CSV table of C-alpha atoms in Angstrom, one decimal:
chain,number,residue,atom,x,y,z
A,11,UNK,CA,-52.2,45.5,-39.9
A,12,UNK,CA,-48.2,45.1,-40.7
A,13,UNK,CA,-47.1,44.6,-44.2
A,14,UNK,CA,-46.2,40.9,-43.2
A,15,UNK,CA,-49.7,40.4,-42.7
A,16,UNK,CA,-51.2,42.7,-45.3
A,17,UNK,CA,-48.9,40.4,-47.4
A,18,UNK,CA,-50.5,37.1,-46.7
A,19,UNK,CA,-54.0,38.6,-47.3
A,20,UNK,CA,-53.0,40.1,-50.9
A,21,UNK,CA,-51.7,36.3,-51.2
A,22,UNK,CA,-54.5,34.7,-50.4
A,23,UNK,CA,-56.7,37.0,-52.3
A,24,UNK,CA,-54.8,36.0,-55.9
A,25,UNK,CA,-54.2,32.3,-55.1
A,26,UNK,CA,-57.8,32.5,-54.3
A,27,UNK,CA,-59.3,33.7,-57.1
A,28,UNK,CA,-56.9,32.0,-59.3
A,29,UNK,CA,-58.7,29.0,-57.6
A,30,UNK,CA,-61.9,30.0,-58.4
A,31,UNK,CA,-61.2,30.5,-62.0
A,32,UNK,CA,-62.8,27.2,-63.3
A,33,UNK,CA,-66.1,28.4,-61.9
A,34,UNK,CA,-65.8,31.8,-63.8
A,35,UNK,CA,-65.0,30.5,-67.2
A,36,UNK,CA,-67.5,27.8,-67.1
A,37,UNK,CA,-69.9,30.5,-66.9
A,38,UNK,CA,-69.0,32.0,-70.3
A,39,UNK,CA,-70.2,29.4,-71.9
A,40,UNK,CA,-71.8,28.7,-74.9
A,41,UNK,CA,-68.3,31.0,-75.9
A,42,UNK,CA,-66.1,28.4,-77.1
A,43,UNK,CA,-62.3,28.3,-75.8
A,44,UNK,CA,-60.4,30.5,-78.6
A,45,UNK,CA,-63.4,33.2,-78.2
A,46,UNK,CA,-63.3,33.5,-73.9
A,47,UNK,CA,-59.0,33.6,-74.8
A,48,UNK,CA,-59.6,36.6,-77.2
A,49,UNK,CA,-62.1,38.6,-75.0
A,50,UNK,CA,-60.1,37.9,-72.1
A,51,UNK,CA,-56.8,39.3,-74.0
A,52,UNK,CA,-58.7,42.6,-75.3
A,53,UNK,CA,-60.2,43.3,-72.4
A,54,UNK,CA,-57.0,43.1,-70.1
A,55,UNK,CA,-55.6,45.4,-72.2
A,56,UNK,CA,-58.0,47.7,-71.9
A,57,UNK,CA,-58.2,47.3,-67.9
A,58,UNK,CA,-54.4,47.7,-67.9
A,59,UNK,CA,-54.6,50.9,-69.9
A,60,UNK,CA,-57.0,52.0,-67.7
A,61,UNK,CA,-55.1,51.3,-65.5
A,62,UNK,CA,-51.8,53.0,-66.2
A,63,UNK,CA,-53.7,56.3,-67.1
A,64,UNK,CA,-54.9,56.5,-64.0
A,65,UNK,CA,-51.3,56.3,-62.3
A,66,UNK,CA,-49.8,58.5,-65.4
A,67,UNK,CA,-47.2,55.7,-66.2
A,68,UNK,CA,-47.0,55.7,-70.0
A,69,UNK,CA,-42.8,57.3,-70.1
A,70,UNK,CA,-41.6,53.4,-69.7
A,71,UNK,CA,-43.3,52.5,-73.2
A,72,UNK,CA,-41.0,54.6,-75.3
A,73,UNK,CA,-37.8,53.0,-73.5
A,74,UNK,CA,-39.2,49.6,-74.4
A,75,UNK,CA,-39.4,50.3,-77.6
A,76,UNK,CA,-36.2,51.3,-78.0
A,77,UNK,CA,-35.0,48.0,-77.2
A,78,UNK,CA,-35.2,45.2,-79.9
A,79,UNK,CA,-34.5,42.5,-77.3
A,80,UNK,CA,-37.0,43.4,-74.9
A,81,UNK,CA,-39.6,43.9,-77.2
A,82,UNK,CA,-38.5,40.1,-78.6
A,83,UNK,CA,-38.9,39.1,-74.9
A,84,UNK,CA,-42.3,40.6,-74.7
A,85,UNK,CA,-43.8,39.2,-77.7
A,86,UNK,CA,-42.4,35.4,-76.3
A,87,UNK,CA,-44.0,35.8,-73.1
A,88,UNK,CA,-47.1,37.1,-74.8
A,89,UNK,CA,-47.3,33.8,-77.4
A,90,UNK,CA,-46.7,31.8,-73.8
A,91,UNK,CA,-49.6,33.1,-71.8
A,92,UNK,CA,-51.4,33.0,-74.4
A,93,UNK,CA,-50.7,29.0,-75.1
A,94,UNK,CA,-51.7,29.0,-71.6
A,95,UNK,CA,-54.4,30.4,-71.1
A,96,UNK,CA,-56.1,29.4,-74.0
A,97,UNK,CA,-54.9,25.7,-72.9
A,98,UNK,CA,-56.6,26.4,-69.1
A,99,UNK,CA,-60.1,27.2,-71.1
A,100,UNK,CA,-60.2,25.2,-73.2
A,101,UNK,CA,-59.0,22.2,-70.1
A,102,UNK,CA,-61.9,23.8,-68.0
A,103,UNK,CA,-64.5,24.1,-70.4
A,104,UNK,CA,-64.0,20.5,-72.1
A,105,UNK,CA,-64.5,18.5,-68.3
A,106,UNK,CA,-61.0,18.5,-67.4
A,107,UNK,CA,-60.7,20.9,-64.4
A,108,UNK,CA,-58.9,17.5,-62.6
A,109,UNK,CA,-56.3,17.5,-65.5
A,110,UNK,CA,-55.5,21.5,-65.0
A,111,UNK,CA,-55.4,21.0,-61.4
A,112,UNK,CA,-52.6,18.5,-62.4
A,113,UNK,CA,-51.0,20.9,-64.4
A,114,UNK,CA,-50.1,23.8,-61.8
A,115,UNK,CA,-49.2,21.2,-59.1
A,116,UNK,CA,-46.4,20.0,-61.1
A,117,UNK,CA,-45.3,23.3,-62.5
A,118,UNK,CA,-42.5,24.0,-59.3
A,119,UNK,CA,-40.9,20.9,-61.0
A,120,UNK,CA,-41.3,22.0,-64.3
A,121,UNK,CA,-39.8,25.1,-63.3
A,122,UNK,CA,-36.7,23.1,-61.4
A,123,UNK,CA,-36.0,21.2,-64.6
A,124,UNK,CA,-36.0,24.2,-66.9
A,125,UNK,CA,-33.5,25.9,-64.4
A,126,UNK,CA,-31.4,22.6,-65.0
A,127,UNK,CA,-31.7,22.5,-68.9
A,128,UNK,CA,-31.8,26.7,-69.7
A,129,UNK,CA,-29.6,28.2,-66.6
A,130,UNK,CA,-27.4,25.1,-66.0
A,131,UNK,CA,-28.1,25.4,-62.3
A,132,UNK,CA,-27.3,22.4,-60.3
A,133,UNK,CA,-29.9,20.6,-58.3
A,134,UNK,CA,-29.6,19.3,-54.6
A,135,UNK,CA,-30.6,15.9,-53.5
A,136,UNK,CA,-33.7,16.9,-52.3
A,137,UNK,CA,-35.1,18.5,-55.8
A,138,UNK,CA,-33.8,15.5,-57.3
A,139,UNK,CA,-36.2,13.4,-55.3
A,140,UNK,CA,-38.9,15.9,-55.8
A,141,UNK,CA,-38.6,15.6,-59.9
A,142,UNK,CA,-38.0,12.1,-59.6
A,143,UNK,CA,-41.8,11.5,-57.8
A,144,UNK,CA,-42.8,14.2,-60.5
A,145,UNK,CA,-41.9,12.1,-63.1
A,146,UNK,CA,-43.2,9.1,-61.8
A,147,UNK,CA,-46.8,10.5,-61.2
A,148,UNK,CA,-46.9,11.6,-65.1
A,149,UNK,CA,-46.0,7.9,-65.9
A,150,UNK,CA,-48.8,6.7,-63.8
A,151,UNK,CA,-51.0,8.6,-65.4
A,152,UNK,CA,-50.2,8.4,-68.7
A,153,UNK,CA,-50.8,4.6,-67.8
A,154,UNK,CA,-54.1,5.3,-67.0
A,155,UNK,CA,-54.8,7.9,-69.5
A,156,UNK,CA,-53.4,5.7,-72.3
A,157,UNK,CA,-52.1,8.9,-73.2
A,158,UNK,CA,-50.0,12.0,-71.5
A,159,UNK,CA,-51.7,14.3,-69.5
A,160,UNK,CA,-51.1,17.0,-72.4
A,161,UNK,CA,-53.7,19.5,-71.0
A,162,UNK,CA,-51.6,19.2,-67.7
A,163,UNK,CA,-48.1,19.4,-69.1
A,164,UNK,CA,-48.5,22.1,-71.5
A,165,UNK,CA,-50.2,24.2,-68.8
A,166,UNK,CA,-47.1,23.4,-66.6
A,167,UNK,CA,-44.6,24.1,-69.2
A,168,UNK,CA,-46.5,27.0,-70.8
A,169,UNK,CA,-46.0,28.8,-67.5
A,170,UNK,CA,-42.8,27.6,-66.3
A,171,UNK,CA,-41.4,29.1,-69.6
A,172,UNK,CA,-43.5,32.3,-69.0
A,173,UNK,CA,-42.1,32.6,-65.8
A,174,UNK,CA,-38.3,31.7,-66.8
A,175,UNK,CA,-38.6,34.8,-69.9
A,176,UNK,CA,-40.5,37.1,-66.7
A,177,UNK,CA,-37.9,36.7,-64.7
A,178,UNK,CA,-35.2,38.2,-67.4
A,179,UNK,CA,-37.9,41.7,-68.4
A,180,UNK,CA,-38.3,42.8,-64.8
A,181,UNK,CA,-41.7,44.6,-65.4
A,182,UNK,CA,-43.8,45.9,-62.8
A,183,UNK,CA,-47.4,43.3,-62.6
A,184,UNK,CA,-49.7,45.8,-64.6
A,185,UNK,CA,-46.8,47.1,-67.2
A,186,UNK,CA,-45.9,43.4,-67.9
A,187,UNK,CA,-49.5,42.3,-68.4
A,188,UNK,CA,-50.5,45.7,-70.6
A,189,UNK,CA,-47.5,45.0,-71.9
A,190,UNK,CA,-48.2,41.6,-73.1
A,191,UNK,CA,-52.0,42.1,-74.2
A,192,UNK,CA,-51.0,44.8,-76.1
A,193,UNK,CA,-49.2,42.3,-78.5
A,194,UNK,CA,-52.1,40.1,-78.8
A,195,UNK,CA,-54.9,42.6,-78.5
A,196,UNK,CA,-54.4,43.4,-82.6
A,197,UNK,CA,-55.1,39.4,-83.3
A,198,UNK,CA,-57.6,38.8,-80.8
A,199,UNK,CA,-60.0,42.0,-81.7
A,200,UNK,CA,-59.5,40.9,-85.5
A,201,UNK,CA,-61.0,37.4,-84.5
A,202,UNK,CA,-63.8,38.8,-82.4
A,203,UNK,CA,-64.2,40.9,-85.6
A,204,UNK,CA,-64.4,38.1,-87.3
A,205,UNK,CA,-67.1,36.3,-85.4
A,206,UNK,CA,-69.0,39.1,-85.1
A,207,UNK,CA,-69.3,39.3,-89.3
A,208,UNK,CA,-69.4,36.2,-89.9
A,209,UNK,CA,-72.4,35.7,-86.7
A,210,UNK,CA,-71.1,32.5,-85.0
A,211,UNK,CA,-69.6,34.5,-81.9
A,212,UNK,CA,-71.2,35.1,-78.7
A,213,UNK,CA,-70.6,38.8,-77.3
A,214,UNK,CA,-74.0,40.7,-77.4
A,215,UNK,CA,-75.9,38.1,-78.6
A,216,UNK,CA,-76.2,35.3,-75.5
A,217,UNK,CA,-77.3,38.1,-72.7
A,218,UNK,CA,-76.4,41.1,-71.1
A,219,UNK,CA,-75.2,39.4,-68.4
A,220,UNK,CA,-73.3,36.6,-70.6
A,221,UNK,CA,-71.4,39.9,-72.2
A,222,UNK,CA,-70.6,41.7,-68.9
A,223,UNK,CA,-69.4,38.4,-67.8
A,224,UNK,CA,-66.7,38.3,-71.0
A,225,UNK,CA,-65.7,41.9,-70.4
A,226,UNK,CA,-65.1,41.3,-66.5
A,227,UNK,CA,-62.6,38.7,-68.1
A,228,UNK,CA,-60.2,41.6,-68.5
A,229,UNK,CA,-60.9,42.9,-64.5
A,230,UNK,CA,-60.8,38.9,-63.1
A,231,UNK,CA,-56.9,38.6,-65.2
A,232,UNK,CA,-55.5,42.4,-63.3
A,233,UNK,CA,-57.2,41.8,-60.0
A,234,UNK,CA,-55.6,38.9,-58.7
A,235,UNK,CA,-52.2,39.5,-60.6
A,236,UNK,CA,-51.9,42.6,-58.7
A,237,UNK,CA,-52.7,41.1,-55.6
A,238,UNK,CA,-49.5,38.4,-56.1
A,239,UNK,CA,-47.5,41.3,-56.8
A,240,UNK,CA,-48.2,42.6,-53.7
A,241,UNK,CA,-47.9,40.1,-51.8
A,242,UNK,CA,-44.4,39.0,-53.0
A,243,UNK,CA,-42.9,42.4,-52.2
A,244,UNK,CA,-44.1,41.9,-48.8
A,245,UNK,CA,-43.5,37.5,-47.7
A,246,UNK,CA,-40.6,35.6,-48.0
A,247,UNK,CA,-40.1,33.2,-51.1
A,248,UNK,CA,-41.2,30.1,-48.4
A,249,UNK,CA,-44.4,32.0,-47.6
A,250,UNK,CA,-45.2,31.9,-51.6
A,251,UNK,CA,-43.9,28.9,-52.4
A,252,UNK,CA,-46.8,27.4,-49.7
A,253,UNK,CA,-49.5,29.7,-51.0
A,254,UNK,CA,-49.0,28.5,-54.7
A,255,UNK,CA,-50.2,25.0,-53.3
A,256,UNK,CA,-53.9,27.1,-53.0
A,257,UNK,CA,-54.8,27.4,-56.4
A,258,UNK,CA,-54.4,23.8,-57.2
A,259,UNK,CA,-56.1,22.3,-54.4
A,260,UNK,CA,-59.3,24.7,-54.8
A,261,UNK,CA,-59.5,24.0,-58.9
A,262,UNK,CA,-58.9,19.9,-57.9
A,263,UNK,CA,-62.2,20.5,-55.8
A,264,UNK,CA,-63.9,22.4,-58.0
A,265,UNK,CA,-63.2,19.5,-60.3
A,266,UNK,CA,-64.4,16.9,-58.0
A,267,UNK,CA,-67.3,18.3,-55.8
A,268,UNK,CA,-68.9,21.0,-58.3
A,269,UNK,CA,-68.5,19.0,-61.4
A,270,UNK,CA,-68.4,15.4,-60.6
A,271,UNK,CA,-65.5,14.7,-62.8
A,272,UNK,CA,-64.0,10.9,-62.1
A,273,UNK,CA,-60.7,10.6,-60.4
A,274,UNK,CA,-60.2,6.7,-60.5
A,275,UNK,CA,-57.4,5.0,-58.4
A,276,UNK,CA,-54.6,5.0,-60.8
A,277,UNK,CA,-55.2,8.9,-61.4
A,278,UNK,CA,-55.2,9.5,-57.6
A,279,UNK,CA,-52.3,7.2,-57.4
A,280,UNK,CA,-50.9,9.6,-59.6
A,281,UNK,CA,-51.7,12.8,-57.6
A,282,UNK,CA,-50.4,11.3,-54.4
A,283,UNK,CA,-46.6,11.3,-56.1
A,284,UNK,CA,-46.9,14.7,-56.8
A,285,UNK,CA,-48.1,15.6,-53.8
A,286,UNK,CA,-44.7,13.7,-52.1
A,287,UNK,CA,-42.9,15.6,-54.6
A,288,UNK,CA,-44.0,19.2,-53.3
A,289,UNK,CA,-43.6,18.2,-50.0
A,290,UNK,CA,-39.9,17.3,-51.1
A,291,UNK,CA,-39.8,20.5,-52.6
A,292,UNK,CA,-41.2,22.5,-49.8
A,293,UNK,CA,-38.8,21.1,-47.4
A,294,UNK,CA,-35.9,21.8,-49.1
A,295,UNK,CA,-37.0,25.3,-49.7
A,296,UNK,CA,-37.8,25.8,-46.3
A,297,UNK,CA,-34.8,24.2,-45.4
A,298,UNK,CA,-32.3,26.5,-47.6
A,299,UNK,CA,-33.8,29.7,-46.4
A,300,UNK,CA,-33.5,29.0,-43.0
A,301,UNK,CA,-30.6,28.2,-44.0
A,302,UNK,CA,-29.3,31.4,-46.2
A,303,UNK,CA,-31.1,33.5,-43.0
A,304,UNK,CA,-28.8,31.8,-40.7
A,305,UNK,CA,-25.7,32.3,-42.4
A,306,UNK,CA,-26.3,35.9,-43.0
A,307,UNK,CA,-24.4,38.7,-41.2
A,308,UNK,CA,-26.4,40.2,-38.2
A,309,UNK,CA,-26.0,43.7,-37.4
A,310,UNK,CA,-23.9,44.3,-34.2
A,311,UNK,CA,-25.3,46.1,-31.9
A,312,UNK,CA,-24.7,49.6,-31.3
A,313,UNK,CA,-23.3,51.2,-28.6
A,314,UNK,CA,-25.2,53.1,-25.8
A,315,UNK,CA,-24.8,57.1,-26.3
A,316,UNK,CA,-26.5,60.2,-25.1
A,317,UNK,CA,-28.6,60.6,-28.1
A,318,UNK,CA,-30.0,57.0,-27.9
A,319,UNK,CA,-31.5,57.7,-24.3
């Protein structure tokens, strides 16, 4: 297998179990939202330490905390996934896998408009189109909500912020997530602490099977980071852009065939716009990298000699 290909299967194996995710944390339940976030936290980090024992990298720590900025970046990306994934349980176990579906299909154009507002990059025409159908798809909704989509939009801008403060630490996938469990690992054991006095929480207590199922939390975050990680050092920024579409689609399903949850006209209406919008924004990636491909210099080619026979 070449690493092109070996790329689109480590894609498809994190887009696919980010997919799957609904399933997973519907399955700790009775756990409420707040505990599943702070088991999922703790046990990450642990994986992750695991994890970098095994491969001896520990040296980077002490650089990192050397750095006052970094470590300010780290503890804003940490508050940011957490928002986020809290928001995803708490969307997934309340009935609204539909609504978080929402959320990461309009997150490219969350991330587009953050570029706009925080790097003062200018858009094309294209990416205006796409935001504009963006933006009408959150009004249609909000229509038929009666209110905003908030599980949606803070899941979108959650991560596109995570994303934008990810871009500027430049941490390997597993430093970057022990990295940021580590920050909340001290608050999240102190709440499990917590429930565990006080005897409302659910670890131990449900079944052994409930518990290994709230530990594997930690193994189900690493796996399928690791796998994106992979596969973006190996496909073009087209190839992910496409893939990203997977997780979406396959919680929207989830939401609609496994757990019956309504999607009347005005909400579909809704989805339709944003699906024009990413196949705006698609195009005009696509377009631009064929684009920047063609425009780069090709290597001459050499010249016949002895040695090259």
């Amino acid at each position: 297998m070449d690493e092109t290909r070996r790329g689109y299967v480590y894609g498809l194996v994190a887009y696919g179990l980010w997919g799957l995710f609904p399933i997973y944390w519907k399955l700790l339940r009775p756990a409420g939202a707040v505990e599943i976030l702070a088991n999922r936290i703790l046990w990450s980090a642990v994986c992750c330490a695991l994890l970098l024992v095994i491969l001896r990298q520990w040296r980077w720590i002490a650089g990192v905390l050397r750095r006052p900025r970094t470590v300010a970046k780290l503890v804003t990306a940490a508050g940011l996934i957490a928002v986020n994934w809290g928001t995803y349980i708490y969307g997934v176990n309340s009935g609204h896998v539909v609504e978080t579906a929402l959320g990461y299909f309009i997150n490219p154009l969350v991330s587009i408009l953050l570029g706009v507002v925080i790097l003062r990059e200018r858009l094309r025409r294209l990416q205006w189109v796409a935001i504009a159908f963006g933006v009408a798809a959150v009004v249609v909704i909000t229509v038929d909500y009666g209110r905003p989509p908030w599980i949606a939009l803070t899941l979108a801008a959650s991560f596109g912020l995570y994303g934008l403060t990810k871009k500027t630490l430049r941490l390997p996938a597993a430093r970057g997530l022990f990295a940021e469990s580590a920050v909340l690992a001290l608050p999240a054991a102190g709440y499990l602490g917590y429930l565990s006095a006080t005897g409302t929480g659910t670890f131990g207590t449900v079944s052994v099977g409930h518990t290994m199922l709230l530990v594997g939390g930690g193994l189900v975050t690493m796996v399928p980071l690791l796998s994106f990680a992979s596969a973006a050092n190996r496909l073009p920024l087209t190839s992910i852009g496409v893939l990203q579409y997977l997780t979406p689609t396959m919680q929207l399903c989830c939401g609609l065939i496994l757990y019956g949850e309504p999607m009347p006209p005005a909400e579909l209406a809704g989805f339709v716009l944003v699906w024009i919008a990413l196949v705006v924004f698609t195009a005009d990636l696509v377009h631009r990298t064929r684009r920047t491909v063609a425009a780069a210099p090709r290597e001459a080619p050499r010249l016949s000699t002895t040695s090259d026979r």
